[in-house]
Amino acid sequence: MTARATTTWISGPVLRAATDAGFLMREAVAVGEQRLLGEVIRVARNEITVQVYEDTSGLRPGDPVEGSGRLLSIRLGPGILGHIFDGLLRPIDVDIGDLDSAWVRPGMREASPSRFRFRPRVDVGDRLAPGGIVGEVSAPDSVPDAADDDDGSAGGRRLHQRCLVPPDAAPGEVIELADAGIIAEDAAICTLRTDDGREYDIALSHHWPVRLPRPAAKRLPADEPMLTGQRILDCLFPIARGGTASIPGGFGTGKTVLLETVAKWCDADVIVYVGCGERGNELAGLLAEFLELDDPRTGRPLLDRTVVIANTSNMPVSAREASIYTGITVAEYFRDQGLDVALMADSTSRWAEALREVSGRLGELPGEGGYPAYLSSRLADFYERAARVETLAGERGSVSIMGAVSPPSGDFSEPVTNHTRRYVDCLWALDVRRAQARFYPAIHPLTSYSNSAAGLARWWHSEGCTRWETLRRRFLTLLEDEARLERMARIIGRDAMPVRQRLTLICAQLINQAFLRQSAFSDIDRYATPQRQAVMMRLIGSFIDAGDKLLEQGVPPEHISDAPTFRAIMRMGEEIPEGDWERFSELDRELSGTVRRLAEEHVRST
Ligand code: ADP
Ligand code: MG
C-alpha cells in the first residue's frame, strides 16, 4: 500500500506534509495533481519534509503527497549513453541551440525504454552472482557478432555495453534466457532462481538509488594515469584512473574550457558531464561540439559515448543538488561494466549553493559562509566515490572525478574550495594573472599539486620515458626558483643578476612557453599523446643540461637563448604535430650542434 500525506507548508523547493503513514527516509514521492517528483528528506512523528525536484509554483496546502515505497532511484540502462538528462536522469527534450528554454515535463519520471541488440554470454543452468555478466548489449543497427572479440573498451570500435545482474540482487541459477536479438530495455531477458527458490527477472536496465554507492569487489591501487592530453596535467599534476581533481578558479579563468578539453581528449571510455548551475548556452555549445567532434577512439561523434546531465541555472535548484549524485551513479554503472569513466562537474560551487538554499529553507543552523555544517561530509561522499576497482564480475573499471569550483571573487579560502581540497588527489588551481595574460591553460604551477605523481612514475617508465619523475621534479624546482628570482629581477634588473640565475629564468621561460602553454583551440596542440609529451619533456631536459654545461665553460646564458634552436624549441608545440618524431630528433641534433658551436666560439673569443 502506498503511503499518503497532505501538504501543510511550502517554501520554494521544500514542503512539509502531515501523515501518519510510514514513509521511508529518502523515499521518492509524487506531489500534487501534476505528480511532481520529490524526495523525503526528513521524517518526524506525524510529518515528513520533502524536497521537490520541479518548480513548485501552483502547489498549495492540502495537495496530496504519495509515496512510491522505494528510495529515490534512477533507471540505469544502455539507453542513457549519448543522451542528455536533467539532475534526476529524466530526458531533456532539447533543441540543442536552445538549452536555456529546455525543460522537463512536470511529473515526468524517466526515459521511455529504447531497443538494443542483446547477445547472451551465459546458458540456461549457469549460476550468476550479483554484478555478473548476462550478456553484451549494442546499438540495434550494429553488426550482430561484432561483440565477439571485444573486451569492452572503446578501442577503435563502437562501445559495447554489458547487461549485468543488478548488484543488489540475489545470486541464482539461469532458468530462462532470451535468444540473441533486438529487445526493449525494460523487457526480461533472463530469469534467475535463487537458492531459496524465488524467481526474478533481469532486464537490460535496472533501478538504483542515486545516493547509494554501487558496490565493487575491491579497490585497486591508483597506478595508471588518466591521460588528459594536457601536458601541464599529465606531466606535472597527473590524475590517476580512479583519482580526483579539483579545479578552483575565478570567473573567466578557464574552468569550463579545461573540463571540456579534458572531456574531449582524455582516454576514458565514457564521459559523464554534469553541467551544474552554469549557463545553459555554454552547455548547448558543448553539446553541439560533442556532436560534431569525431571521436579519435571510435570514429563516431563524441556524444555517442557521453552522458550529459544538465541542471543549468534556469532549472530547479533542488534537482541541481541531486545531479551530482545522479552523475556519479551513472558513472559507477559504466564502471561496473569494466569501463573507464571520467566525470566532469561544472560547477560544484553551484551545487553547494543549492545545498545551502535547501538547508536555509529547512531552518538549519548555518555554518561557515552560510553553508550547512554537512557541506564537508557531502563533498567527501561525492569524491570518495571515485575509484579504480575490480568489479563484482572480476573486471577492471574506474571512475575519475574532476570538479570545477568557482570561489566568489576568486578567494580560495572560502568553504567549498577549502573543504574540497581535503578530499581530492589533485588540485589544478587556475590563476587570474595567467588567464589575464592569456596564458592557457591558466593552471598555476606553484599553487597546484598532485598526490598521485609518485604512483604513476612507473607507468611512464614502462612507456619508455625513464626520466619522467626526474624531469618533472627538475621542472617544478626551476618554476619555483623562477618565482623567487622574478621578484629579485624586478628589484635589481635582470642584467645585474648572476649568470646561474639568469640561466634559471631562461629555462623556466622555456618550460612555461614551450611545455605548459597549450591552446585548447590549436589544431596541432590541443591534445598531446604521452609519446609526444615525453619527447618534448626530454628535449627541454636536454636544453637544461646543455645550459648547465655551457655555463660551466663560461658561456653567458643569453648566447643560448639568442640561438635559433632556442626559438625553435619554444615553438615546437604549435609547429611539430603528433607523430613527426623525425622533426623532434632534428631539433635535438640542432641543439647539440648549437652547444658545440657556442663552446667553440667562446674558446676562440677568450
Ligand atoms: P570559466 O569557466 O572559468 O568562467 P571559461 O572556461 O569560460 O572560464 O574561459 C573563459 C575564456 O578564456 C574562454 O572563452 C577562452 O577564450 C579562454 N580560455 C580558457 N581556457 C583556454 C584554453 N585552455 N585555451 C585557450 N583559451 C582558453
Ligand atoms: Mg565556466
PDB file of C-alpha atoms in Angstrom, residues 18 45-46 59 99 107 120 128 132 140 171 180 226 244 251 254 276 301 366 420 422 424 456 502 526 552 560 563 575:
ATOM      1  CA  ALA A  18       1.109  15.734   7.601  1.00  0.00           C
ATOM      2  CA  ARG A  45       6.318  11.630  14.051  1.00  0.00           C
ATOM      3  CA  ASN A  46       3.380  12.944  12.089  1.00  0.00           C
ATOM      4  CA  LEU A  59       1.208  23.887  -5.218  1.00  0.00           C
ATOM      5  CA  LEU A  99      19.017  24.777 -23.947  1.00  0.00           C
ATOM      6  CA  GLY A 107       5.841  14.767 -13.249  1.00  0.00           C
ATOM      7  CA  PRO A 120      23.778 -13.701 -24.052  1.00  0.00           C
ATOM      8  CA  LEU A 128      25.069 -15.881 -11.802  1.00  0.00           C
ATOM      9  CA  GLY A 132      27.688 -10.932 -13.024  1.00  0.00           C
ATOM     10  CA  PRO A 140      20.302  -2.186 -32.713  1.00  0.00           C
ATOM     11  CA  PRO A 171      22.646 -14.935  -6.798  1.00  0.00           C
ATOM     12  CA  ALA A 180      20.311 -13.114 -29.201  1.00  0.00           C
ATOM     13  CA  MET A 226      44.079   9.005 -16.697  1.00  0.00           C
ATOM     14  CA  THR A 244      40.028  13.057  -8.156  1.00  0.00           C
ATOM     15  CA  PHE A 251      35.321  33.856 -13.223  1.00  0.00           C
ATOM     16  CA  GLY A 254      39.173  28.755 -17.949  1.00  0.00           C
ATOM     17  CA  CYS A 276      25.538  22.105 -12.678  1.00  0.00           C
ATOM     18  CA  PRO A 301      30.579  11.598 -32.643  1.00  0.00           C
ATOM     19  CA  PRO A 366      24.057  27.848   9.029  1.00  0.00           C
ATOM     20  CA  THR A 420      37.185  20.145  -1.387  1.00  0.00           C
ATOM     21  CA  ARG A 422      40.830  17.873   1.772  1.00  0.00           C
ATOM     22  CA  VAL A 424      40.969  15.376  -3.737  1.00  0.00           C
ATOM     23  CA  LEU A 456      52.398   6.993 -11.795  1.00  0.00           C
ATOM     24  CA  ARG A 502      69.777  34.250 -15.490  1.00  0.00           C
ATOM     25  CA  ARG A 526      45.062  20.931 -28.325  1.00  0.00           C
ATOM     26  CA  GLU A 552      80.467  25.665 -16.664  1.00  0.00           C
ATOM     27  CA  ILE A 560      71.906  30.141 -25.745  1.00  0.00           C
ATOM     28  CA  ALA A 563      70.251  30.934 -30.743  1.00  0.00           C
ATOM     29  CA  GLU A 575      54.623  23.557 -35.033  1.00  0.00           C
TER      30      GLU A 575
END
